[in-house]
Amino acid sequence: MVFSATREVHRDARTLTAGTFSQPKNTGQLHKGKVETMSEYEPRDFWGPRDGACGEAEARRSKERALKALFQCPQNNLSVFRNSAKVFPGRCSRETLGKELGFTMDEIVAALAEALLQQQSTLDLIVSLQEKDVYGIQGVHRLYNGLLGKADAFDASGHEEYGEYVERVKDLQGMPRALALEALEDYLTAATFKDCSLIITLARSSRETADLRQRLCDLPNAGTISGVTKGEVLYHMQLIDMDLKHVSKIRTHYEKDKLIASIMEQAKA
């Protein structure tokens, strides 16, 4: 099963502070007609909670909630493959997927949630990389333009009533070149790990998979799941699509952020 590991972050254009939402990207995709309905998938449920912030039972419920939302409305965040062929979304519906895979939907959700729980330390590491960006696209875009020598890179005119915002822009303007370059690299690293893909492979344990079970036991990103399905299940987790984003993505992300902000403002009106 392939998960697109996304943790959408909406940056407020005035304060340059971060808040985590699942809705902004959905809003833009719905506006463009790329999706038919809004997803209720909350990335924080999928990736967290971090550092034992809650008990195991609550953590399990959180992950199951995220997984159920993904299966209900997969959009481009979830794909399921069987023998290298994509079966969902596509050939199978949510109602027929379990039969295709030889599991019930409850078993699939429970098995995946257990695998994610066992690999929480890996998820925490991914989230820490997603959080390397501390200035947001609004701040990084200004730094980028400043490094290019654009005269209006740090122009905050029109925002005088937002004193804190103006002061933050001034701070960015005074940032040494080395730190500005580091901020760009951190942003691109964070963007890369917000857009990577997490692959979890499941297989029932049997005589035919005995050799596979032995090999998986030696891998840190693999394990076994018992008690949530009929019989033992083997799993293997991989992270792909980790090529560092090109600096040109900064302008692309900035334009996308403006579009989303505009759509959300229109929705409030």
Coordinates of C-alpha atoms in Angstrom, one line a residue:
M1 CA 0.0 0.0 0.0
V2 CA 1.4 3.4 -1.0
F3 CA 0.7 6.5 1.0
S4 CA 1.6 10.0 -0.2
A5 CA 3.1 11.4 3.0
T6 CA 1.7 14.9 3.1
R7 CA 1.5 17.3 6.0
E8 CA 0.1 20.4 4.6
V9 CA 1.1 23.6 6.3
H10 CA -0.8 26.9 5.7
R11 CA 1.3 30.0 6.4
D12 CA -0.5 33.2 7.4
A13 CA 0.6 35.9 5.0
R14 CA 0.6 38.6 7.7
T15 CA 2.3 37.0 10.7
L16 CA 4.6 34.5 9.0
T17 CA 3.6 32.0 11.7
A18 CA 2.7 28.4 11.0
G19 CA -0.5 26.5 11.6
T20 CA -1.1 22.9 10.5
F21 CA -4.3 22.2 8.5
S22 CA -5.5 19.5 6.2
Q23 CA -8.0 21.8 4.4
P24 CA -6.0 24.4 2.5
K25 CA -4.7 22.1 -0.2
N26 CA -8.1 20.4 -0.5
T27 CA -9.6 23.9 -1.0
G28 CA -7.3 24.6 -3.9
Q29 CA -7.8 21.2 -5.5
L30 CA -11.6 21.5 -5.2
H31 CA -11.5 25.0 -6.7
K32 CA -9.5 23.6 -9.7
G33 CA -11.8 20.6 -10.1
K34 CA -9.1 18.1 -9.3
V35 CA -11.2 16.5 -6.6
E36 CA -15.0 16.2 -6.1
T37 CA -15.2 16.4 -2.3
M38 CA -13.3 17.8 0.6
S39 CA -11.3 15.2 2.5
E40 CA -11.5 14.9 6.3
Y41 CA -8.0 13.4 6.4
E42 CA -6.0 15.1 9.2
P43 CA -2.2 14.5 8.7
R44 CA -1.5 15.1 12.4
D45 CA -3.6 12.0 13.2
F46 CA -1.5 10.0 10.7
W47 CA 2.0 11.1 11.7
G48 CA 1.5 11.8 15.4
P49 CA 1.3 11.9 18.3
R50 CA 5.0 12.5 18.9
D51 CA 7.2 11.5 21.9
G52 CA 4.5 9.6 23.7
A53 CA 2.2 12.6 23.9
C54 CA -0.8 10.3 24.6
G55 CA -1.4 6.7 25.5
E56 CA -1.1 3.8 23.1
A57 CA -4.9 3.4 22.8
E58 CA -5.5 7.0 21.9
A59 CA -2.5 6.9 19.4
R60 CA -4.1 3.8 17.8
R61 CA -7.5 5.5 17.5
S62 CA -5.8 8.6 16.0
K63 CA -4.1 6.6 13.3
E64 CA -7.2 4.5 12.5
R65 CA -9.2 7.7 12.2
A66 CA -6.6 9.1 9.6
L67 CA -6.6 5.8 7.7
K68 CA -10.4 5.6 7.5
A69 CA -10.5 9.1 6.2
L70 CA -7.9 8.2 3.5
F71 CA -9.8 5.2 2.4
Q72 CA -13.1 7.2 2.4
C73 CA -11.6 9.9 0.2
P74 CA -8.1 8.9 -1.1
Q75 CA -7.7 11.7 -3.6
N76 CA -3.9 11.7 -4.4
N77 CA -2.9 10.8 -0.8
L78 CA -3.5 7.0 -1.0
S79 CA -3.0 4.3 -3.5
V80 CA -3.3 0.5 -3.0
F81 CA -1.4 -2.0 -5.2
R82 CA -1.6 -5.8 -5.4
N83 CA 1.2 -7.6 -7.1
S84 CA 2.4 -4.3 -8.5
A85 CA -0.9 -3.4 -10.1
K86 CA -3.0 -0.5 -8.7
V87 CA -6.3 -1.6 -7.5
F88 CA -7.5 1.4 -5.4
P89 CA -8.7 3.9 -6.2
G90 CA -9.6 2.4 -9.6
R91 CA -10.5 -1.2 -10.2
C92 CA -11.8 -1.7 -6.7
S93 CA -14.1 0.5 -4.7
R94 CA -13.8 0.9 -0.9
E95 CA -16.6 -1.8 -0.6
T96 CA -14.8 -4.4 -2.7
L97 CA -11.2 -3.7 -1.8
G98 CA -11.1 -6.0 1.2
K99 CA -12.3 -9.0 -0.8
E100 CA -9.6 -8.2 -3.4
L101 CA -6.8 -8.2 -0.8
G102 CA -8.1 -11.1 1.3
F103 CA -8.7 -8.9 4.4
T104 CA -11.7 -7.1 5.8
M105 CA -11.5 -3.3 5.7
D106 CA -11.3 -3.3 9.5
E107 CA -8.4 -5.7 9.4
I108 CA -6.6 -3.5 6.8
V109 CA -7.0 -0.4 8.9
A110 CA -6.0 -2.1 12.1
A111 CA -3.0 -3.7 10.5
L112 CA -1.7 -0.5 9.0
A113 CA -2.3 1.4 12.3
E114 CA -0.3 -1.2 14.2
A115 CA 2.5 -1.0 11.6
L116 CA 2.6 2.8 12.0
L117 CA 2.6 2.6 15.7
Q118 CA 5.6 0.2 15.7
Q119 CA 7.4 2.6 13.4
Q120 CA 6.5 5.8 15.3
S121 CA 10.1 6.7 15.8
T122 CA 10.6 6.8 12.0
L123 CA 7.5 8.9 11.6
D124 CA 8.8 11.3 14.3
L125 CA 12.0 11.7 12.3
I126 CA 10.1 12.4 9.1
V127 CA 8.0 15.0 10.9
S128 CA 11.2 16.7 12.4
L129 CA 12.4 17.1 8.8
Q130 CA 9.0 18.4 7.7
E131 CA 9.3 21.1 10.4
K132 CA 12.7 22.4 9.4
D133 CA 11.0 25.3 7.7
V134 CA 10.5 28.0 10.3
Y135 CA 9.7 31.0 8.1
G136 CA 7.0 29.6 5.8
I137 CA 6.7 30.2 2.1
Q138 CA 5.9 33.9 2.7
G139 CA 9.2 34.4 4.5
V140 CA 11.3 32.2 2.3
H141 CA 10.0 33.8 -0.8
R142 CA 11.2 37.2 0.4
L143 CA 14.6 35.7 1.3
Y144 CA 14.8 34.1 -2.1
N145 CA 14.0 37.4 -3.9
G146 CA 16.5 39.2 -1.6
L147 CA 19.2 36.8 -2.6
L148 CA 18.4 37.5 -6.2
G149 CA 18.7 41.3 -5.5
K150 CA 15.1 42.2 -6.2
A151 CA 14.4 45.7 -4.9
D152 CA 11.0 45.0 -3.5
A153 CA 12.0 41.7 -1.8
F154 CA 11.4 43.2 1.7
D155 CA 8.8 45.8 0.9
A156 CA 6.1 45.7 3.5
S157 CA 4.1 48.7 2.4
G158 CA 0.4 48.2 2.6
H159 CA 0.8 46.2 5.8
E160 CA 1.7 49.1 8.2
E161 CA -1.3 48.3 10.4
Y162 CA 0.3 44.9 11.1
G163 CA 3.3 46.0 13.1
E164 CA 4.5 42.6 14.1
Y165 CA 4.5 41.5 10.4
V166 CA 6.5 44.6 9.4
E167 CA 9.1 43.9 12.1
R168 CA 9.4 40.3 11.0
V169 CA 10.0 41.4 7.4
K170 CA 12.8 43.8 8.7
D171 CA 14.4 40.9 10.6
L172 CA 14.4 38.9 7.3
Q173 CA 16.0 41.8 5.5
G174 CA 18.9 41.9 8.0
M175 CA 19.6 38.2 7.8
P176 CA 23.2 37.4 6.8
R177 CA 23.5 35.7 3.4
A178 CA 24.7 32.4 4.9
L179 CA 21.7 32.2 7.1
A180 CA 19.4 33.1 4.3
L181 CA 20.8 30.3 2.2
E182 CA 20.4 27.9 5.1
A183 CA 16.8 29.0 5.5
L184 CA 16.1 28.2 1.8
E185 CA 17.8 24.8 2.2
D186 CA 15.7 24.0 5.3
Y187 CA 12.5 25.0 3.4
L188 CA 13.3 22.8 0.5
T189 CA 14.2 19.9 2.8
A190 CA 10.9 20.3 4.6
A191 CA 9.0 20.6 1.3
T192 CA 10.7 17.3 0.1
F193 CA 9.5 15.4 3.2
K194 CA 6.0 16.8 3.1
D195 CA 5.7 15.4 -0.4
C196 CA 7.4 12.1 -0.1
S197 CA 5.7 8.7 -0.3
L198 CA 5.4 6.1 2.4
I199 CA 5.0 2.5 1.2
I200 CA 3.8 -0.2 3.6
T201 CA 3.7 -3.8 2.2
L202 CA 1.6 -6.4 3.9
A203 CA 1.6 -10.1 3.6
R204 CA 0.0 -12.9 5.5
S205 CA 2.5 -15.2 7.3
S206 CA 2.6 -18.7 6.0
R207 CA 4.9 -21.5 5.0
E208 CA 5.4 -19.8 1.7
T209 CA 6.5 -16.6 3.4
A210 CA 8.8 -18.2 6.0
D211 CA 12.0 -17.1 4.3
L212 CA 10.6 -13.6 3.9
R213 CA 9.7 -13.5 7.6
Q214 CA 13.3 -14.4 8.5
R215 CA 14.7 -11.6 6.3
L216 CA 12.3 -9.0 7.6
C217 CA 13.3 -9.8 11.2
D218 CA 16.7 -8.3 10.4
L219 CA 15.3 -5.0 9.1
P220 CA 14.6 -2.0 11.4
N221 CA 11.6 -0.8 9.2
A222 CA 9.8 -4.2 9.2
G223 CA 8.0 -6.4 11.6
T224 CA 5.1 -8.6 12.4
I225 CA 1.5 -7.8 13.4
S226 CA -0.6 -10.2 15.5
G227 CA -4.0 -10.0 17.0
V228 CA -5.7 -7.7 14.5
T229 CA -6.3 -10.1 11.7
K230 CA -6.7 -13.9 11.3
G231 CA -3.2 -15.1 11.7
E232 CA 0.1 -13.2 11.7
V233 CA 0.8 -10.4 9.1
L234 CA 4.3 -9.3 8.0
Y235 CA 4.9 -5.8 7.0
H236 CA 7.7 -3.7 5.5
M237 CA 7.8 0.1 5.4
Q238 CA 9.8 2.2 2.9
L239 CA 10.1 5.9 2.2
I240 CA 10.5 7.1 -1.4
D241 CA 10.5 10.3 -3.5
M242 CA 13.1 12.0 -1.4
D243 CA 15.0 13.9 -4.1
L244 CA 15.5 17.4 -2.8
K245 CA 13.1 19.9 -4.2
H246 CA 14.6 22.3 -6.7
V247 CA 14.8 26.0 -5.7
S248 CA 12.4 26.9 -8.5
K249 CA 9.7 25.3 -6.3
I250 CA 9.8 28.3 -4.0
R251 CA 8.1 30.5 -6.6
T252 CA 5.6 27.7 -7.5
H253 CA 4.7 27.2 -3.8
Y254 CA 4.4 30.9 -3.3
E255 CA 1.9 31.3 -6.2
K256 CA -0.1 28.3 -4.9
D257 CA -0.2 29.7 -1.4
K258 CA -1.5 33.0 -2.8
L259 CA -4.2 31.2 -4.7
I260 CA -5.3 29.1 -1.7
A261 CA -5.3 32.3 0.5
S262 CA -7.5 34.1 -2.1
I263 CA -9.9 31.1 -2.3
M264 CA -10.2 30.9 1.5
E265 CA -10.8 34.7 1.8
Q266 CA -13.5 34.5 -0.9
A267 CA -15.1 31.6 1.1
K268 CA -15.3 33.8 4.2
A269 CA -16.9 36.7 2.4

